[in-house]
């Protein structure tokens, strides 16, 4: 008999070889064989998988899933509301900071003592550092509007050691 590893060895007497063959065959019948491999740890199937009849499903699982879905929806709605609230607070804070900055600029422009430069030759003689201190300001009282943003442009005098200078255009 030429089974897996069951070739008759000349050193063994026939009756010993036969008992070994019998034992291995019994073991092969009790274990599960898959594609020529014997799985010793598996038990043979008692019936086919297609023969197993499952009973009707109970509605408890569906109800549980529906409850979980509704709880998740509720949680997402609360989270979205919190996110909207935080975003609104940030918008309000940004607006408040912008208004404060505008007020500060307007106050600085009103409170600053300006020196009007009427002679353009003075500007030509100024160093780069002095020219950085020179700003333009509107003396008509009408605030100009930026074409791109539509906001009022607030010109402020830059201060240098307590004094502010205006450029030649406003002298």
XYZ file of N, CA and C in Angstrom:
513
model
N 0.858 -1.185 0.000
C 0.000 0.000 0.000
C 0.881 1.218 0.000
N 0.630 2.173 -0.871
C 1.506 3.348 -1.016
C 0.783 4.593 -0.567
N 0.375 4.672 0.709
C -0.221 5.889 1.265
C 0.866 6.854 1.693
N 0.479 7.914 2.345
C 1.460 8.922 2.749
C 2.342 8.347 3.863
N 3.588 8.052 3.538
C 4.535 7.553 4.521
C 4.251 6.138 5.003
N 3.457 5.401 4.249
C 3.089 4.067 4.709
C 3.718 2.975 3.839
N 4.799 3.297 3.199
C 5.492 2.276 2.406
C 6.056 1.209 3.341
N 5.987 0.000 2.894
C 6.470 -1.091 3.747
C 7.987 -1.052 3.821
N 8.458 -1.043 5.026
C 9.903 -1.054 5.223
C 10.327 -2.490 5.481
N 11.438 -2.839 4.902
C 11.903 -4.233 4.994
C 12.304 -4.600 6.412
N 12.698 -3.600 7.239
C 13.175 -3.900 8.585
C 12.036 -4.313 9.502
N 10.784 -3.853 9.247
C 9.649 -4.168 10.114
C 8.985 -5.473 9.677
N 8.598 -6.283 10.634
C 7.801 -7.454 10.259
C 6.420 -7.004 9.769
N 5.758 -7.816 8.996
C 4.494 -7.458 8.350
C 3.442 -7.046 9.362
N 3.277 -7.775 10.457
C 2.210 -7.512 11.424
C 2.397 -6.154 12.101
N 3.690 -5.708 12.341
C 3.923 -4.368 12.913
C 3.574 -3.282 11.898
N 3.967 -3.511 10.698
C 3.692 -2.524 9.648
C 2.189 -2.377 9.445
N 1.491 -3.505 9.508
C 0.040 -3.499 9.288
C -0.657 -2.728 10.402
N -0.242 -2.886 11.657
C -0.881 -2.157 12.759
C -0.620 -0.654 12.636
N 0.554 -0.294 12.182
C 0.846 1.133 11.976
C -0.051 1.720 10.892
N -0.217 0.972 9.822
C -1.075 1.427 8.728
C -2.498 1.597 9.243
N -2.986 0.636 10.003
C -4.340 0.683 10.531
C -4.522 1.924 11.428
N -3.564 2.161 12.315
C -3.636 3.336 13.209
C -3.668 4.646 12.414
N -2.819 4.762 11.407
C -2.772 6.002 10.623
C -4.065 6.189 9.837
N -4.658 5.104 9.358
C -5.927 5.219 8.639
C -7.046 5.660 9.579
N -7.076 5.113 10.787
C -8.080 5.514 11.764
C -7.928 7.001 12.106
N -6.672 7.404 12.266
C -6.417 8.816 12.570
C -6.868 9.712 11.409
N -6.605 9.237 10.179
C -6.992 10.018 9.004
C -8.502 10.134 8.919
N -9.233 9.091 9.325
C -10.690 9.158 9.288
C -11.227 10.113 10.358
N -10.557 10.176 11.522
C -11.062 11.036 12.593
C -10.700 12.496 12.375
N -9.604 12.795 11.689
C -9.195 14.182 11.431
C -9.801 14.653 10.113
N -9.759 15.958 9.903
C -10.310 16.539 8.685
C -9.197 16.630 7.662
N -9.463 16.164 6.451
C -8.471 16.210 5.383
C -8.882 17.288 4.388
N -7.953 18.205 4.117
C -8.230 19.280 3.172
C -7.105 19.323 2.159
N -7.421 19.098 0.915
C -6.439 19.150 -0.174
C -5.197 18.322 0.153
N -5.415 17.096 0.673
C -4.304 16.194 0.936
C -3.601 16.437 2.249
N -3.993 17.476 2.987
C -3.356 17.764 4.274
C -4.289 17.334 5.387
N -3.755 16.642 6.359
C -4.566 16.186 7.480
C -4.489 17.226 8.597
N -5.650 17.771 8.982
C -5.714 18.747 10.070
C -6.086 17.991 11.336
N -5.117 17.768 12.207
C -5.340 16.954 13.393
C -6.255 17.646 14.395
N -6.241 18.950 14.429
C -7.010 19.682 15.434
C -8.468 19.884 15.051
N -8.790 19.611 13.766
C -10.165 19.841 13.338
C -11.011 18.591 13.540
N -12.269 18.819 13.843
C -13.205 17.705 13.937
C -13.957 17.608 12.616
N -14.296 16.398 12.191
C -15.031 16.285 10.927
C -16.435 16.881 11.059
N -16.907 17.468 9.978
C -18.231 18.094 9.989
C -19.309 17.041 10.141
N -20.298 17.353 10.980
C -21.374 16.389 11.208
C -22.451 16.505 10.146
N -22.613 17.728 9.596
C -23.568 17.920 8.503
C -23.062 19.045 7.602
N -23.619 19.117 6.435
C -23.184 20.146 5.480
C -23.618 21.532 5.955
N -22.859 22.523 5.545
C -23.204 23.896 5.919
C -24.528 24.328 5.305
N -24.822 23.825 4.084
C -26.075 24.199 3.409
C -27.288 23.558 4.081
N -27.056 22.503 4.871
C -28.172 21.816 5.527
C -28.609 22.531 6.797
N -27.771 23.435 7.312
C -28.113 24.127 8.548
C -29.205 25.156 8.257
N -30.305 25.060 8.999
C -31.427 25.986 8.811
C -31.434 26.958 9.977
N -31.354 28.232 9.627
C -31.385 29.236 10.680
C -32.819 29.709 10.871
N -33.155 30.032 12.121
C -34.492 30.520 12.414
C -34.640 31.985 12.008
N -35.836 32.501 12.111
C -36.048 33.903 11.722
C -35.300 34.843 12.673
N -34.806 35.947 12.125
C -34.060 36.908 12.944
C -35.007 37.669 13.852
N -34.517 37.992 14.986
C -35.344 38.739 15.931
C -35.190 40.229 15.642
N -36.200 41.007 15.961
C -36.199 42.444 15.670
C -35.378 43.267 16.648
N -34.876 42.660 17.690
C -34.147 43.409 18.719
C -32.877 44.026 18.140
N -32.186 43.283 17.272
C -30.945 43.795 16.687
C -31.232 45.022 15.830
N -32.310 44.981 15.046
C -32.676 46.108 14.177
C -33.026 47.333 15.018
N -33.793 47.115 16.073
C -34.174 48.233 16.945
C -32.936 48.843 17.613
N -32.019 47.968 18.015
C -30.785 48.454 18.651
C -29.987 49.308 17.669
N -29.890 48.847 16.422
C -29.173 49.616 15.400
C -29.847 50.956 15.161
N -31.175 50.949 15.124
C -31.912 52.201 14.907
C -31.667 53.173 16.056
N -31.634 52.670 17.276
C -31.345 53.530 18.436
C -29.932 54.111 18.341
N -28.978 53.258 17.962
C -27.591 53.736 17.829
C -27.490 54.818 16.761
N -28.210 54.612 15.638
C -28.194 55.617 14.562
C -28.772 56.938 15.038
N -29.897 56.871 15.746
C -30.526 58.113 16.213
C -29.635 58.806 17.238
N -28.976 58.029 18.108
C -28.069 58.626 19.091
C -26.888 59.289 18.387
N -26.384 58.633 17.347
C -25.266 59.219 16.584
C -25.694 60.508 15.888
N -26.896 60.483 15.293
C -27.408 61.704 14.629
C -27.523 62.842 15.624
N -28.063 62.527 16.799
C -28.228 63.541 17.846
C -26.875 64.111 18.258
N -25.892 63.222 18.432
C -24.551 63.660 18.833
C -23.926 64.551 17.754
N -24.099 64.161 16.475
C -23.550 64.963 15.379
C -24.209 66.342 15.315
N -25.519 66.389 15.564
C -26.221 67.685 15.573
C -25.692 68.579 16.688
N -25.495 68.000 17.862
C -24.946 68.780 18.975
C -23.539 69.273 18.666
N -22.747 68.399 18.051
C -21.372 68.763 17.701
C -21.374 69.898 16.672
N -22.257 69.804 15.680
C -22.348 70.845 14.651
C -22.776 72.168 15.274
N -23.733 72.099 16.211
C -24.182 73.324 16.887
C -23.036 73.963 17.676
N -22.268 73.132 18.388
C -21.110 73.649 19.131
C -20.089 74.282 18.193
N -19.814 73.609 17.061
C -18.856 74.148 16.094
C -19.329 75.487 15.540
N -20.647 75.584 15.226
C -21.205 76.847 14.726
C -21.078 77.943 15.776
N -21.346 77.577 17.026
C -21.256 78.561 18.108
C -19.815 79.075 18.264
N -18.861 78.158 18.202
C -17.448 78.548 18.325
C -17.037 79.432 17.150
N -17.479 79.063 15.930
C -17.145 79.860 14.744
C -17.741 81.259 14.854
N -18.985 81.352 15.363
C -19.625 82.664 15.522
C -18.862 83.516 16.539
N -18.431 82.880 17.645
C -17.652 83.618 18.647
C -16.354 84.143 18.044
N -15.702 83.321 17.229
C -14.456 83.755 16.590
C -14.712 84.911 15.630
N -15.822 84.827 14.868
C -16.169 85.935 13.949
C -16.403 87.217 14.729
N -17.156 87.109 15.824
C -17.423 88.297 16.646
C -16.135 88.884 17.204
N -15.249 88.003 17.655
C -13.970 88.459 18.217
C -13.142 89.179 17.155
N -13.088 88.582 15.930
C -12.352 89.225 14.836
C -12.931 90.595 14.515
N -14.269 90.682 14.470
C -14.934 91.955 14.177
C -14.619 92.979 15.266
N -14.658 92.538 16.518
C -14.370 93.438 17.631
C -12.929 93.954 17.551
N -11.993 93.072 17.231
C -10.588 93.477 17.111
C -10.407 94.463 15.959
N -11.101 94.208 14.849
C -11.009 95.105 13.683
C -11.559 96.495 14.027
N -12.705 96.537 14.714
C -13.286 97.827 15.108
C -12.345 98.568 16.065
N -11.764 97.819 16.993
C -10.829 98.419 17.945
C -9.623 99.007 17.215
N -9.117 98.265 16.216
C -7.969 98.745 15.444
C -8.335 100.024 14.687
N -9.528 100.042 14.088
C -9.978 101.242 13.364
C -10.087 102.432 14.306
N -10.684 102.185 15.485
C -10.810 103.270 16.463
C -9.445 103.802 16.875
N -8.520 102.864 17.126
C -7.170 103.259 17.542
C -6.500 104.104 16.456
N -6.635 103.673 15.186
C -6.050 104.428 14.077
C -6.674 105.811 13.966
N -7.997 105.876 14.105
C -8.687 107.172 14.004
C -8.255 108.088 15.147
N -8.165 107.540 16.351
C -7.731 108.348 17.500
C -6.294 108.825 17.309
N -5.437 107.954 16.801
C -4.050 108.341 16.573
C -3.971 109.460 15.538
N -4.808 109.346 14.480
C -4.804 110.382 13.439
C -5.306 111.706 13.990
N -6.304 111.660 14.867
C -6.869 112.900 15.415
C -5.940 113.525 16.451
N -5.324 112.682 17.258
C -4.528 113.228 18.363
C -3.114 113.618 17.941
N -2.662 113.114 16.806
C -1.286 113.367 16.402
C -1.049 114.818 15.988
N 0.089 115.332 16.380
C 0.480 116.666 15.927
C 1.237 116.482 14.629
N 0.731 117.099 13.592
C 1.312 116.922 12.279
C 2.106 118.167 11.877
N 3.152 117.904 11.170
C 3.959 118.997 10.635
C 3.775 118.957 9.128
N 3.203 119.967 8.576
C 2.931 120.019 7.145
C 4.204 120.483 6.431
N 4.627 119.727 5.457
C 5.803 120.075 4.651
C 5.302 120.689 3.359
N 5.619 121.948 3.161
C 5.133 122.658 1.977
C 6.190 122.710 0.879
N 7.442 122.619 1.252
C 8.516 122.731 0.269
C 8.944 121.340 -0.196
N 8.778 121.009 -1.476
C 9.164 119.688 -1.966
C 10.673 119.449 -1.923
N 11.466 120.499 -1.865
C 12.918 120.344 -1.806
C 13.322 119.659 -0.494
N 12.567 119.902 0.549
C 12.864 119.284 1.851
C 12.768 117.754 1.743
N 11.785 117.286 1.014
C 11.589 115.830 0.869
C 12.754 115.227 0.103
N 13.242 115.954 -0.914
C 14.365 115.452 -1.705
C 15.640 115.367 -0.870
N 15.753 116.224 0.106
C 16.948 116.244 0.949
C 16.894 115.191 2.069
N 15.710 114.670 2.354
C 15.540 113.741 3.475
C 16.252 112.408 3.237
N 16.690 111.802 4.324
C 17.298 110.462 4.246
C 16.183 109.420 4.176
N 16.589 108.190 3.921
C 15.589 107.105 3.831
C 14.833 106.948 5.141
N 15.548 107.045 6.236
C 14.937 106.884 7.551
C 13.883 107.962 7.785
N 14.199 109.209 7.373
C 13.232 110.300 7.541
C 12.037 110.102 6.618
N 12.299 109.600 5.401
C 11.197 109.393 4.450
C 10.221 108.323 4.943
N 10.718 107.373 5.735
C 9.830 106.351 6.275
C 8.819 106.954 7.236
N 9.169 108.042 7.867
C 8.278 108.691 8.824
C 7.225 109.551 8.136
N 7.425 109.837 6.868
C 6.517 110.709 6.131
C 5.311 109.898 5.680
N 4.115 110.428 5.942
C 2.876 109.792 5.475
C 1.986 110.839 4.847
N 1.035 110.357 4.070
C 0.066 111.275 3.466
C -1.189 111.274 4.314
N -1.817 112.390 4.404
C -3.070 112.494 5.151
C -4.026 113.372 4.369
N -5.293 113.070 4.522
C -6.330 113.829 3.822
C -6.690 115.042 4.660
N -6.569 116.218 4.068
C -6.894 117.444 4.805
C -8.275 117.969 4.451
N -8.980 117.294 3.517
C -10.305 117.773 3.110
C -11.389 117.350 4.093
N -11.140 116.277 4.867
C -12.141 115.805 5.826
C -13.007 114.686 5.278
N -12.919 114.396 3.968
C -13.677 113.301 3.368
C -12.754 112.088 3.304
N -13.191 110.976 3.886
C -12.354 109.785 3.929
C -12.378 109.076 2.580
N -11.217 108.754 2.013
C -11.189 108.023 0.735
C -11.604 106.566 0.933
N -12.116 105.961 -0.141
C -12.582 104.576 -0.096
C -11.669 103.731 -0.985
N -11.242 102.586 -0.462
C -10.409 101.670 -1.229
C -11.285 100.995 -2.279
N -10.835 100.991 -3.545
C -11.656 100.450 -4.633
C -11.812 98.934 -4.525
N -10.768 98.250 -4.074
C -10.805 96.780 -4.004
C -11.724 96.267 -2.919
N -11.607 96.808 -1.703
C -12.379 96.280 -0.575
C -13.635 97.084 -0.281
N -13.684 98.322 -0.702
C -14.846 99.168 -0.428
C -14.825 99.759 0.963
N -13.694 99.639 1.669
C -13.574 100.171 3.024
C -12.953 101.555 2.986
N -13.202 102.290 4.049
C -12.586 103.610 4.174
C -11.113 103.442 4.486
N -10.289 104.262 3.846
C -8.860 104.220 4.087
C -8.530 105.278 5.121
N -7.984 104.838 6.241
C -7.636 105.768 7.315
C -6.139 106.007 7.240
N -5.764 107.230 6.903
C -4.342 107.576 6.833
C -3.930 108.137 8.183
N -2.834 107.638 8.682
C -2.366 108.121 9.974
C -0.953 108.645 9.826
N -0.632 109.607 10.643
C 0.718 110.162 10.630
C 1.624 109.248 11.424
N 2.786 108.922 10.872
C 3.746 108.111 11.609
C 4.523 109.031 12.529
N 4.725 108.588 13.730
C 5.406 109.415 14.724
C 6.886 109.071 14.779
N 7.675 110.095 14.952
C 9.107 109.901 15.130
C 9.547 110.818 16.250
N 9.807 110.233 17.410
C 10.216 110.978 18.595
C 9.213 112.085 18.937
N 7.929 111.721 18.895
C 6.893 112.663 19.320
C 6.411 113.591 18.234
N 7.043 113.593 17.057
C 6.605 114.495 15.972
C 6.168 113.653 14.785
N 5.199 114.169 14.050
C 4.733 113.485 12.843
C 4.902 114.423 11.675
N 5.189 113.850 10.522
C 5.424 114.673 9.339
C 4.439 114.275 8.247
N 4.077 115.231 7.435
C 3.214 114.967 6.294
C 4.040 115.112 5.026
N 3.737 114.366 3.997
C 4.464 114.507 2.755
C 4.061 115.776 2.006
N 4.731 115.993 0.893
C 4.532 117.233 0.141
C 3.120 117.345 -0.406
N 2.493 116.227 -0.684
C 1.146 116.272 -1.285
C 0.149 116.920 -0.347
N 0.400 116.928 0.929
C -0.585 117.447 1.867
C -0.166 118.760 2.507
N 0.876 119.385 2.006
C 1.326 120.652 2.591
C 0.610 121.825 2.007
